[in-house]
Amino acid sequence: MTRDRMRFEGIIPYLVTPLDAEGRIEAGVMAALCDDLIAAGVHGLTPLGSTGEFAYLDEAQKRDTVAAVVAAAAGRVPVLPGVASTATRGAVAQARACRAAGADGIVLILDAYFPLTEAEVERYFLTVADATDLPIILYTNPTFQRADLSVASIARLARHPHIVGIKDASTNTGRLLSILNRVGDDLDVFAASSHIAASVMMLGGKGWFAGPACVIPRECLALYRLCREARWPEAVALQKRVWAFNEVFARYNLAACVKAALQSQGYAVGDPVPPQSPASPEARAAIAAALAAVTAGPASHS
């Protein structure tokens, strides 16, 4: 399998995990959400990201979530679940379970508890890459992770044929440019919600993994199209509207906000997993105002 055949691009929403009061996956709700996102034109789907509350789910819930999304996608768009563990063995098991469920790739995260050396961090990613033939998007988020990847580590990992991209959530656009300069021919770089997506795509990024894309997919897709067409003044104007929506999610609990926004759109996605709390009335009011503002302008650009 060549790198070109394994590459991804575009707007890939980070899905919420709809749960009932007993913690069971609401497969019907997930299917409805996935159908609507695919109809809107998204380029892929990622369950079990931060928006999907991966850190709060047990292994059975994770397996059921991946199965529900793979069934809902039905081959129409690639499914790239998040894989995260503090132990290499756990990550390998998750990656193999995703492969068995029919996933098209994985977004690979390291959950560190004790401090790790750079060599130990690299070994985690390489061992998982050796254990599966799925294409892998590396994920780094220094806000939540104790162990980050240096640019030098990323360059070494880029040599592995199964490691095809990176989603960097450092908020450091200069770091992204360093990665692009160093390994841009070997790794596809994706924006996270912590980055200004239009800036990342101007620098050569391939797309955007984003929780807000669950809620405002048409605006995110319009932004992507404008960037692909190098219509930068229009892209910047739309990015400013979309960024105001991102700011709301930075202010409150991410999963609670996305779930509250989806509830306002008619999706019965349930509440965040305890001990997290549902969005407060103040947060819901801010979400409603942000949604009204971001959707007030044109959602598509020809």
PDB file of C-alpha atoms in Angstrom:
ATOM      1  CA  MET A   1       0.000   0.000   0.000  1.00  0.00           C
ATOM      2  CA  THR A   2       1.462   3.344  -1.015  1.00  0.00           C
ATOM      3  CA  ARG A   3       1.278   6.589   0.921  1.00  0.00           C
ATOM      4  CA  ASP A   4      -0.830   8.198  -1.803  1.00  0.00           C
ATOM      5  CA  ARG A   5      -3.526   5.539  -1.447  1.00  0.00           C
ATOM      6  CA  MET A   6      -3.674   6.073   2.310  1.00  0.00           C
ATOM      7  CA  ARG A   7      -3.899   9.852   2.475  1.00  0.00           C
ATOM      8  CA  PHE A   8      -6.862  11.832   3.748  1.00  0.00           C
ATOM      9  CA  GLU A   9      -7.936  15.445   3.383  1.00  0.00           C
ATOM     10  CA  GLY A  10     -10.714  17.908   4.001  1.00  0.00           C
ATOM     11  CA  ILE A  11     -13.152  18.493   6.844  1.00  0.00           C
ATOM     12  CA  ILE A  12     -13.289  15.575   9.275  1.00  0.00           C
ATOM     13  CA  PRO A  13     -15.656  16.189  12.200  1.00  0.00           C
ATOM     14  CA  TYR A  14     -14.789  14.892  15.643  1.00  0.00           C
ATOM     15  CA  LEU A  15     -18.011  13.141  16.597  1.00  0.00           C
ATOM     16  CA  VAL A  16     -19.713  13.260  19.976  1.00  0.00           C
ATOM     17  CA  THR A  17     -20.563   9.928  21.598  1.00  0.00           C
ATOM     18  CA  PRO A  18     -24.353   9.759  22.079  1.00  0.00           C
ATOM     19  CA  LEU A  19     -25.135   7.826  25.259  1.00  0.00           C
ATOM     20  CA  ASP A  20     -28.318   6.862  27.075  1.00  0.00           C
ATOM     21  CA  ALA A  21     -28.724   7.136  30.850  1.00  0.00           C
ATOM     22  CA  GLU A  22     -27.159   3.683  31.304  1.00  0.00           C
ATOM     23  CA  GLY A  23     -24.087   4.535  29.256  1.00  0.00           C
ATOM     24  CA  ARG A  24     -25.130   2.569  26.175  1.00  0.00           C
ATOM     25  CA  ILE A  25     -24.257   3.921  22.736  1.00  0.00           C
ATOM     26  CA  GLU A  26     -27.250   5.426  20.960  1.00  0.00           C
ATOM     27  CA  ALA A  27     -26.501   3.919  17.560  1.00  0.00           C
ATOM     28  CA  GLY A  28     -29.611   5.410  15.954  1.00  0.00           C
ATOM     29  CA  VAL A  29     -28.683   8.935  17.018  1.00  0.00           C
ATOM     30  CA  MET A  30     -25.123   8.386  15.830  1.00  0.00           C
ATOM     31  CA  ALA A  31     -26.410   7.140  12.472  1.00  0.00           C
ATOM     32  CA  ALA A  32     -28.628  10.196  12.026  1.00  0.00           C
ATOM     33  CA  LEU A  33     -25.767  12.557  12.850  1.00  0.00           C
ATOM     34  CA  CYS A  34     -23.366  10.746  10.498  1.00  0.00           C
ATOM     35  CA  ASP A  35     -25.944  10.697   7.692  1.00  0.00           C
ATOM     36  CA  ASP A  36     -26.493  14.434   7.988  1.00  0.00           C
ATOM     37  CA  LEU A  37     -22.765  15.194   8.099  1.00  0.00           C
ATOM     38  CA  ILE A  38     -22.109  13.025   5.045  1.00  0.00           C
ATOM     39  CA  ALA A  39     -25.020  14.673   3.220  1.00  0.00           C
ATOM     40  CA  ALA A  40     -23.458  18.050   4.042  1.00  0.00           C
ATOM     41  CA  GLY A  41     -20.260  16.900   2.312  1.00  0.00           C
ATOM     42  CA  VAL A  42     -17.737  16.085   5.039  1.00  0.00           C
ATOM     43  CA  HIS A  43     -14.663  14.136   3.964  1.00  0.00           C
ATOM     44  CA  GLY A  44     -14.422  11.701   6.876  1.00  0.00           C
ATOM     45  CA  LEU A  45     -15.588  10.953  10.414  1.00  0.00           C
ATOM     46  CA  THR A  46     -13.579  10.573  13.625  1.00  0.00           C
ATOM     47  CA  PRO A  47     -15.203   8.988  16.666  1.00  0.00           C
ATOM     48  CA  LEU A  48     -13.369   8.782  20.007  1.00  0.00           C
ATOM     49  CA  GLY A  49     -11.621  12.126  19.883  1.00  0.00           C
ATOM     50  CA  SER A  50     -11.689  14.734  22.638  1.00  0.00           C
ATOM     51  CA  THR A  51     -15.183  15.754  21.530  1.00  0.00           C
ATOM     52  CA  GLY A  52     -16.168  12.091  21.724  1.00  0.00           C
ATOM     53  CA  GLU A  53     -15.017  11.888  25.369  1.00  0.00           C
ATOM     54  CA  PHE A  54     -12.609   9.017  24.683  1.00  0.00           C
ATOM     55  CA  ALA A  55     -10.970   9.455  28.093  1.00  0.00           C
ATOM     56  CA  TYR A  56     -14.316   8.762  29.826  1.00  0.00           C
ATOM     57  CA  LEU A  57     -15.351   5.628  27.924  1.00  0.00           C
ATOM     58  CA  ASP A  58     -14.590   1.987  28.701  1.00  0.00           C
ATOM     59  CA  GLU A  59     -13.310  -0.403  26.044  1.00  0.00           C
ATOM     60  CA  ALA A  60     -16.754  -1.873  25.318  1.00  0.00           C
ATOM     61  CA  GLN A  61     -18.200   1.595  24.773  1.00  0.00           C
ATOM     62  CA  LYS A  62     -15.304   2.424  22.445  1.00  0.00           C
ATOM     63  CA  ARG A  63     -15.850  -0.732  20.391  1.00  0.00           C
ATOM     64  CA  ASP A  64     -19.589  -0.071  20.157  1.00  0.00           C
ATOM     65  CA  THR A  65     -18.948   3.534  19.105  1.00  0.00           C
ATOM     66  CA  VAL A  66     -16.581   2.544  16.296  1.00  0.00           C
ATOM     67  CA  ALA A  67     -18.992  -0.155  15.110  1.00  0.00           C
ATOM     68  CA  ALA A  68     -21.861   2.338  15.050  1.00  0.00           C
ATOM     69  CA  VAL A  69     -19.899   4.890  13.014  1.00  0.00           C
ATOM     70  CA  VAL A  70     -18.533   2.323  10.545  1.00  0.00           C
ATOM     71  CA  ALA A  71     -22.067   1.015  10.011  1.00  0.00           C
ATOM     72  CA  ALA A  72     -23.441   4.542   9.597  1.00  0.00           C
ATOM     73  CA  ALA A  73     -20.729   5.597   7.153  1.00  0.00           C
ATOM     74  CA  ALA A  74     -21.258   2.451   5.077  1.00  0.00           C
ATOM     75  CA  GLY A  75     -18.149   3.155   3.032  1.00  0.00           C
ATOM     76  CA  ARG A  76     -19.284   6.614   1.923  1.00  0.00           C
ATOM     77  CA  VAL A  77     -16.468   8.423   3.740  1.00  0.00           C
ATOM     78  CA  PRO A  78     -13.445   7.113   5.648  1.00  0.00           C
ATOM     79  CA  VAL A  79     -13.781   6.468   9.373  1.00  0.00           C
ATOM     80  CA  LEU A  80     -10.693   7.298  11.479  1.00  0.00           C
ATOM     81  CA  PRO A  81     -11.301   6.541  15.167  1.00  0.00           C
ATOM     82  CA  GLY A  82      -9.132   7.911  17.918  1.00  0.00           C
ATOM     83  CA  VAL A  83      -6.844   5.384  19.611  1.00  0.00           C
ATOM     84  CA  ALA A  84      -5.421   6.396  22.994  1.00  0.00           C
ATOM     85  CA  SER A  85      -3.822   4.569  25.885  1.00  0.00           C
ATOM     86  CA  THR A  86      -1.189   5.016  28.561  1.00  0.00           C
ATOM     87  CA  ALA A  87       0.129   1.531  27.730  1.00  0.00           C
ATOM     88  CA  THR A  88       1.438   0.484  24.329  1.00  0.00           C
ATOM     89  CA  ARG A  89      -0.348  -2.849  24.634  1.00  0.00           C
ATOM     90  CA  GLY A  90      -3.670  -1.104  25.120  1.00  0.00           C
ATOM     91  CA  ALA A  91      -3.152   1.082  22.072  1.00  0.00           C
ATOM     92  CA  VAL A  92      -2.214  -1.922  19.940  1.00  0.00           C
ATOM     93  CA  ALA A  93      -5.369  -3.731  21.063  1.00  0.00           C
ATOM     94  CA  GLN A  94      -7.514  -0.697  20.234  1.00  0.00           C
ATOM     95  CA  ALA A  95      -5.900  -0.282  16.816  1.00  0.00           C
ATOM     96  CA  ARG A  96      -6.518  -3.940  15.987  1.00  0.00           C
ATOM     97  CA  ALA A  97     -10.120  -3.664  17.177  1.00  0.00           C
ATOM     98  CA  CYS A  98     -10.609  -0.646  14.892  1.00  0.00           C
ATOM     99  CA  ARG A  99      -9.155  -2.622  11.988  1.00  0.00           C
ATOM    100  CA  ALA A 100     -11.476  -5.551  12.702  1.00  0.00           C
ATOM    101  CA  ALA A 101     -14.474  -3.204  12.883  1.00  0.00           C
ATOM    102  CA  GLY A 102     -13.755  -1.831   9.417  1.00  0.00           C
ATOM    103  CA  ALA A 103     -12.111   1.501  10.191  1.00  0.00           C
ATOM    104  CA  ASP A 104     -10.113   3.129   7.394  1.00  0.00           C
ATOM    105  CA  GLY A 105      -7.392   4.637   9.592  1.00  0.00           C
ATOM    106  CA  ILE A 106      -6.748   5.798  13.131  1.00  0.00           C
ATOM    107  CA  VAL A 107      -5.841   9.021  14.918  1.00  0.00           C
ATOM    108  CA  LEU A 108      -3.197   7.915  17.410  1.00  0.00           C
ATOM    109  CA  ILE A 109      -2.790   9.594  20.807  1.00  0.00           C
ATOM    110  CA  LEU A 110      -0.439   8.883  23.694  1.00  0.00           C
ATOM    111  CA  ASP A 111      -1.972   9.254  27.152  1.00  0.00           C
ATOM    112  CA  ALA A 112       0.992   9.609  29.495  1.00  0.00           C
ATOM    113  CA  TYR A 113       0.836   9.466  33.293  1.00  0.00           C
ATOM    114  CA  PHE A 114       4.473   9.201  34.326  1.00  0.00           C
ATOM    115  CA  PRO A 115       7.025  11.326  32.434  1.00  0.00           C
ATOM    116  CA  LEU A 116       8.438   9.589  29.357  1.00  0.00           C
ATOM    117  CA  THR A 117      11.637  10.099  27.406  1.00  0.00           C
ATOM    118  CA  GLU A 118      11.562  11.087  23.761  1.00  0.00           C
ATOM    119  CA  ALA A 119      12.667   7.576  22.807  1.00  0.00           C
ATOM    120  CA  GLU A 120       9.833   6.026  24.834  1.00  0.00           C
ATOM    121  CA  VAL A 121       7.272   8.302  23.200  1.00  0.00           C
ATOM    122  CA  GLU A 122       8.526   7.411  19.737  1.00  0.00           C
ATOM    123  CA  ARG A 123       8.520   3.705  20.590  1.00  0.00           C
ATOM    124  CA  TYR A 124       4.837   3.894  21.529  1.00  0.00           C
ATOM    125  CA  PHE A 125       3.857   5.295  18.130  1.00  0.00           C
ATOM    126  CA  LEU A 126       6.170   3.001  16.169  1.00  0.00           C
ATOM    127  CA  THR A 127       4.984  -0.125  17.948  1.00  0.00           C
ATOM    128  CA  VAL A 128       1.364   0.654  17.144  1.00  0.00           C
ATOM    129  CA  ALA A 129       2.285   1.472  13.540  1.00  0.00           C
ATOM    130  CA  ASP A 130       4.065  -1.877  13.260  1.00  0.00           C
ATOM    131  CA  ALA A 131       1.071  -3.721  14.697  1.00  0.00           C
ATOM    132  CA  THR A 132      -1.520  -2.560  12.147  1.00  0.00           C
ATOM    133  CA  ASP A 133      -1.720  -1.879   8.433  1.00  0.00           C
ATOM    134  CA  LEU A 134      -4.119   1.018   8.983  1.00  0.00           C
ATOM    135  CA  PRO A 135      -2.863   4.490   8.014  1.00  0.00           C
ATOM    136  CA  ILE A 136      -2.132   6.571  11.095  1.00  0.00           C
ATOM    137  CA  ILE A 137      -2.633  10.257  11.817  1.00  0.00           C
ATOM    138  CA  LEU A 138      -0.445  11.316  14.747  1.00  0.00           C
ATOM    139  CA  TYR A 139      -2.159  13.530  17.296  1.00  0.00           C
ATOM    140  CA  THR A 140      -0.353  15.894  19.628  1.00  0.00           C
ATOM    141  CA  ASN A 141      -2.016  18.120  22.217  1.00  0.00           C
ATOM    142  CA  PRO A 142       0.324  19.526  24.872  1.00  0.00           C
ATOM    143  CA  THR A 143      -2.620  21.023  26.753  1.00  0.00           C
ATOM    144  CA  PHE A 144      -3.880  17.562  27.732  1.00  0.00           C
ATOM    145  CA  GLN A 145      -0.865  15.306  27.214  1.00  0.00           C
ATOM    146  CA  ARG A 146       2.180  14.958  29.434  1.00  0.00           C
ATOM    147  CA  ALA A 147       4.283  13.636  26.552  1.00  0.00           C
ATOM    148  CA  ASP A 148       4.559  15.685  23.372  1.00  0.00           C
ATOM    149  CA  LEU A 149       6.349  15.011  20.105  1.00  0.00           C
ATOM    150  CA  SER A 150       9.272  17.217  19.122  1.00  0.00           C
ATOM    151  CA  VAL A 151       9.692  18.207  15.488  1.00  0.00           C
ATOM    152  CA  ALA A 152      12.731  15.899  15.355  1.00  0.00           C
ATOM    153  CA  SER A 153      10.607  13.001  16.676  1.00  0.00           C
ATOM    154  CA  ILE A 154       7.898  13.740  14.138  1.00  0.00           C
ATOM    155  CA  ALA A 155      10.493  13.668  11.367  1.00  0.00           C
ATOM    156  CA  ARG A 156      11.714  10.245  12.490  1.00  0.00           C
ATOM    157  CA  LEU A 157       8.168   8.878  12.792  1.00  0.00           C
ATOM    158  CA  ALA A 158       7.342  10.179   9.312  1.00  0.00           C
ATOM    159  CA  ARG A 159       9.640   7.539   7.846  1.00  0.00           C
ATOM    160  CA  HIS A 160       7.214   4.782   8.864  1.00  0.00           C
ATOM    161  CA  PRO A 161       5.035   3.829   5.874  1.00  0.00           C
ATOM    162  CA  HIS A 162       1.851   3.619   7.958  1.00  0.00           C
ATOM    163  CA  ILE A 163       2.247   7.078   9.538  1.00  0.00           C
ATOM    164  CA  VAL A 164       0.754   9.431   6.956  1.00  0.00           C
ATOM    165  CA  GLY A 165      -0.330  12.590   8.770  1.00  0.00           C
ATOM    166  CA  ILE A 166      -0.357  14.676  11.922  1.00  0.00           C
ATOM    167  CA  LYS A 167      -2.993  16.700  13.717  1.00  0.00           C
ATOM    168  CA  ASP A 168      -1.204  19.174  15.942  1.00  0.00           C
ATOM    169  CA  ALA A 169      -3.229  20.965  18.629  1.00  0.00           C
ATOM    170  CA  SER A 170      -0.397  22.991  20.101  1.00  0.00           C
ATOM    171  CA  THR A 171      -1.932  26.388  19.116  1.00  0.00           C
ATOM    172  CA  ASN A 172       1.576  27.178  17.814  1.00  0.00           C
ATOM    173  CA  THR A 173       1.293  27.932  14.105  1.00  0.00           C
ATOM    174  CA  GLY A 174       5.058  28.398  13.903  1.00  0.00           C
ATOM    175  CA  ARG A 175       5.470  24.805  15.057  1.00  0.00           C
ATOM    176  CA  LEU A 176       3.150  23.695  12.255  1.00  0.00           C
ATOM    177  CA  LEU A 177       5.259  25.565   9.733  1.00  0.00           C
ATOM    178  CA  SER A 178       8.389  23.899  11.139  1.00  0.00           C
ATOM    179  CA  ILE A 179       6.721  20.506  10.686  1.00  0.00           C
ATOM    180  CA  LEU A 180       5.677  21.367   7.140  1.00  0.00           C
ATOM    181  CA  ASN A 181       9.177  22.569   6.281  1.00  0.00           C
ATOM    182  CA  ARG A 182      10.738  19.443   7.752  1.00  0.00           C
ATOM    183  CA  VAL A 183       8.375  16.641   6.652  1.00  0.00           C
ATOM    184  CA  GLY A 184       5.677  18.237   4.509  1.00  0.00           C
ATOM    185  CA  ASP A 185       6.408  15.839   1.651  1.00  0.00           C
ATOM    186  CA  ASP A 186       6.006  12.805   3.922  1.00  0.00           C
ATOM    187  CA  LEU A 187       3.256  13.801   6.354  1.00  0.00           C
ATOM    188  CA  ASP A 188      -0.033  15.563   5.729  1.00  0.00           C
ATOM    189  CA  VAL A 189      -0.615  18.279   8.328  1.00  0.00           C
ATOM    190  CA  PHE A 190      -4.112  18.998   9.649  1.00  0.00           C
ATOM    191  CA  ALA A 191      -5.452  21.880  11.685  1.00  0.00           C
ATOM    192  CA  ALA A 192      -7.131  21.347  15.037  1.00  0.00           C
ATOM    193  CA  SER A 193      -9.813  23.560  16.554  1.00  0.00           C
ATOM    194  CA  SER A 194      -7.062  25.318  18.501  1.00  0.00           C
ATOM    195  CA  HIS A 195      -5.613  26.626  15.222  1.00  0.00           C
ATOM    196  CA  ILE A 196      -6.963  29.092  12.693  1.00  0.00           C
ATOM    197  CA  ALA A 197      -7.777  26.586   9.970  1.00  0.00           C
ATOM    198  CA  ALA A 198      -7.455  29.066   7.097  1.00  0.00           C
ATOM    199  CA  SER A 199      -3.908  29.912   8.210  1.00  0.00           C
ATOM    200  CA  VAL A 200      -2.934  26.238   8.378  1.00  0.00           C
ATOM    201  CA  MET A 201      -4.342  25.570   4.919  1.00  0.00           C
ATOM    202  CA  MET A 202      -2.604  28.658   3.520  1.00  0.00           C
ATOM    203  CA  LEU A 203       0.676  27.182   4.768  1.00  0.00           C
ATOM    204  CA  GLY A 204      -0.029  23.857   3.067  1.00  0.00           C
ATOM    205  CA  GLY A 205      -2.274  21.982   5.492  1.00  0.00           C
ATOM    206  CA  LYS A 206      -4.619  19.347   4.090  1.00  0.00           C
ATOM    207  CA  GLY A 207      -7.714  19.990   6.180  1.00  0.00           C
ATOM    208  CA  TRP A 208      -9.253  20.267   9.607  1.00  0.00           C
ATOM    209  CA  PHE A 209     -10.147  17.730  12.290  1.00  0.00           C
ATOM    210  CA  ALA A 210     -12.696  19.609  14.375  1.00  0.00           C
ATOM    211  CA  GLY A 211     -15.443  19.104  16.940  1.00  0.00           C
ATOM    212  CA  PRO A 212     -17.299  22.241  15.824  1.00  0.00           C
ATOM    213  CA  ALA A 213     -17.625  20.684  12.348  1.00  0.00           C
ATOM    214  CA  CYS A 214     -20.270  18.405  13.922  1.00  0.00           C
ATOM    215  CA  VAL A 215     -22.416  21.472  14.499  1.00  0.00           C
ATOM    216  CA  ILE A 216     -21.543  23.831  11.633  1.00  0.00           C
ATOM    217  CA  PRO A 217     -20.399  21.467   8.860  1.00  0.00           C
ATOM    218  CA  ARG A 218     -21.543  23.670   5.981  1.00  0.00           C
ATOM    219  CA  GLU A 219     -19.577  26.674   7.174  1.00  0.00           C
ATOM    220  CA  CYS A 220     -16.488  24.521   7.755  1.00  0.00           C
ATOM    221  CA  LEU A 221     -16.815  22.981   4.301  1.00  0.00           C
ATOM    222  CA  ALA A 222     -17.293  26.385   2.698  1.00  0.00           C
ATOM    223  CA  LEU A 223     -14.124  27.571   4.423  1.00  0.00           C
ATOM    224  CA  TYR A 224     -12.231  24.533   3.147  1.00  0.00           C
ATOM    225  CA  ARG A 225     -13.410  25.127  -0.430  1.00  0.00           C
ATOM    226  CA  LEU A 226     -12.396  28.784  -0.335  1.00  0.00           C
ATOM    227  CA  CYS A 227      -8.952  27.804   0.924  1.00  0.00           C
ATOM    228  CA  ARG A 228      -8.546  25.131  -1.750  1.00  0.00           C
ATOM    229  CA  GLU A 229      -9.451  27.727  -4.377  1.00  0.00           C
ATOM    230  CA  ALA A 230      -7.042  30.287  -2.828  1.00  0.00           C
ATOM    231  CA  ARG A 231      -9.872  32.782  -2.381  1.00  0.00           C
ATOM    232  CA  TRP A 232      -8.164  34.166   0.676  1.00  0.00           C
ATOM    233  CA  PRO A 233     -10.125  37.392   1.357  1.00  0.00           C
ATOM    234  CA  GLU A 234     -13.388  35.414   1.364  1.00  0.00           C
ATOM    235  CA  ALA A 235     -11.786  32.627   3.388  1.00  0.00           C
ATOM    236  CA  VAL A 236     -10.579  35.084   6.022  1.00  0.00           C
ATOM    237  CA  ALA A 237     -14.020  36.692   6.289  1.00  0.00           C
ATOM    238  CA  LEU A 238     -15.651  33.295   6.826  1.00  0.00           C
ATOM    239  CA  GLN A 239     -12.882  32.201   9.193  1.00  0.00           C
ATOM    240  CA  LYS A 240     -13.623  35.206  11.404  1.00  0.00           C
ATOM    241  CA  ARG A 241     -17.248  34.093  11.738  1.00  0.00           C
ATOM    242  CA  VAL A 242     -16.304  30.488  12.414  1.00  0.00           C
ATOM    243  CA  TRP A 243     -13.630  31.497  14.926  1.00  0.00           C
ATOM    244  CA  ALA A 244     -16.209  33.248  17.103  1.00  0.00           C
ATOM    245  CA  PHE A 245     -17.911  29.862  17.401  1.00  0.00           C
ATOM    246  CA  ASN A 246     -14.590  28.207  18.313  1.00  0.00           C
ATOM    247  CA  GLU A 247     -14.130  30.725  21.098  1.00  0.00           C
ATOM    248  CA  VAL A 248     -17.280  29.510  22.829  1.00  0.00           C
ATOM    249  CA  PHE A 249     -15.960  25.961  22.882  1.00  0.00           C
ATOM    250  CA  ALA A 250     -12.654  27.135  24.305  1.00  0.00           C
ATOM    251  CA  ARG A 251     -14.496  28.873  27.129  1.00  0.00           C
ATOM    252  CA  TYR A 252     -16.533  25.905  28.366  1.00  0.00           C
ATOM    253  CA  ASN A 253     -16.261  22.108  28.525  1.00  0.00           C
ATOM    254  CA  LEU A 254     -15.762  20.949  24.943  1.00  0.00           C
ATOM    255  CA  ALA A 255     -17.956  17.838  24.930  1.00  0.00           C
ATOM    256  CA  ALA A 256     -20.693  19.529  26.937  1.00  0.00           C
ATOM    257  CA  CYS A 257     -20.759  22.440  24.480  1.00  0.00           C
ATOM    258  CA  VAL A 258     -20.864  20.320  21.342  1.00  0.00           C
ATOM    259  CA  LYS A 259     -23.531  18.076  22.820  1.00  0.00           C
ATOM    260  CA  ALA A 260     -25.601  21.091  23.884  1.00  0.00           C
ATOM    261  CA  ALA A 261     -25.286  22.606  20.411  1.00  0.00           C
ATOM    262  CA  LEU A 262     -26.365  19.347  18.785  1.00  0.00           C
ATOM    263  CA  GLN A 263     -29.283  19.035  21.211  1.00  0.00           C
ATOM    264  CA  SER A 264     -30.411  22.486  20.096  1.00  0.00           C
ATOM    265  CA  GLN A 265     -30.394  21.136  16.533  1.00  0.00           C
ATOM    266  CA  GLY A 266     -32.580  18.165  17.448  1.00  0.00           C
ATOM    267  CA  TYR A 267     -30.044  15.393  18.085  1.00  0.00           C
ATOM    268  CA  ALA A 268     -30.693  13.435  21.303  1.00  0.00           C
ATOM    269  CA  VAL A 269     -26.990  12.947  22.072  1.00  0.00           C
ATOM    270  CA  GLY A 270     -27.373  12.931  25.856  1.00  0.00           C
ATOM    271  CA  ASP A 271     -25.212  14.576  28.485  1.00  0.00           C
ATOM    272  CA  PRO A 272     -21.453  14.375  28.964  1.00  0.00           C
ATOM    273  CA  VAL A 273     -20.094  11.419  30.904  1.00  0.00           C
ATOM    274  CA  PRO A 274     -19.911  12.132  34.668  1.00  0.00           C
ATOM    275  CA  PRO A 275     -18.195  13.633  36.542  1.00  0.00           C
ATOM    276  CA  GLN A 276     -18.544  16.204  33.762  1.00  0.00           C
ATOM    277  CA  SER A 277     -21.703  18.305  33.967  1.00  0.00           C
ATOM    278  CA  PRO A 278     -24.106  19.272  31.201  1.00  0.00           C
ATOM    279  CA  ALA A 279     -23.700  22.736  29.733  1.00  0.00           C
ATOM    280  CA  SER A 280     -24.914  25.456  32.098  1.00  0.00           C
ATOM    281  CA  PRO A 281     -27.695  27.879  31.151  1.00  0.00           C
ATOM    282  CA  GLU A 282     -24.986  30.516  30.647  1.00  0.00           C
ATOM    283  CA  ALA A 283     -23.067  28.224  28.285  1.00  0.00           C
ATOM    284  CA  ARG A 284     -26.219  27.295  26.377  1.00  0.00           C
ATOM    285  CA  ALA A 285     -27.047  30.964  25.871  1.00  0.00           C
ATOM    286  CA  ALA A 286     -23.522  31.642  24.586  1.00  0.00           C
ATOM    287  CA  ILE A 287     -23.741  28.624  22.268  1.00  0.00           C
ATOM    288  CA  ALA A 288     -27.101  29.762  20.885  1.00  0.00           C
ATOM    289  CA  ALA A 289     -25.769  33.269  20.249  1.00  0.00           C
ATOM    290  CA  ALA A 290     -22.633  31.916  18.558  1.00  0.00           C
ATOM    291  CA  LEU A 291     -24.652  29.549  16.375  1.00  0.00           C
ATOM    292  CA  ALA A 292     -26.956  32.373  15.306  1.00  0.00           C
ATOM    293  CA  ALA A 293     -23.988  34.573  14.436  1.00  0.00           C
ATOM    294  CA  VAL A 294     -21.991  32.000  12.504  1.00  0.00           C
ATOM    295  CA  THR A 295     -24.973  30.816  10.467  1.00  0.00           C
ATOM    296  CA  ALA A 296     -26.264  34.326   9.731  1.00  0.00           C
ATOM    297  CA  GLY A 297     -24.044  34.779   6.683  1.00  0.00           C
ATOM    298  CA  PRO A 298     -23.807  32.675   3.521  1.00  0.00           C
ATOM    299  CA  ALA A 299     -22.946  29.028   4.266  1.00  0.00           C
ATOM    300  CA  SER A 300     -21.782  28.086   0.790  1.00  0.00           C
ATOM    301  CA  HIS A 301     -19.534  29.719  -1.766  1.00  0.00           C
ATOM    302  CA  SER A 302     -19.525  28.826  -5.415  1.00  0.00           C
TER     303      SER A 302
END
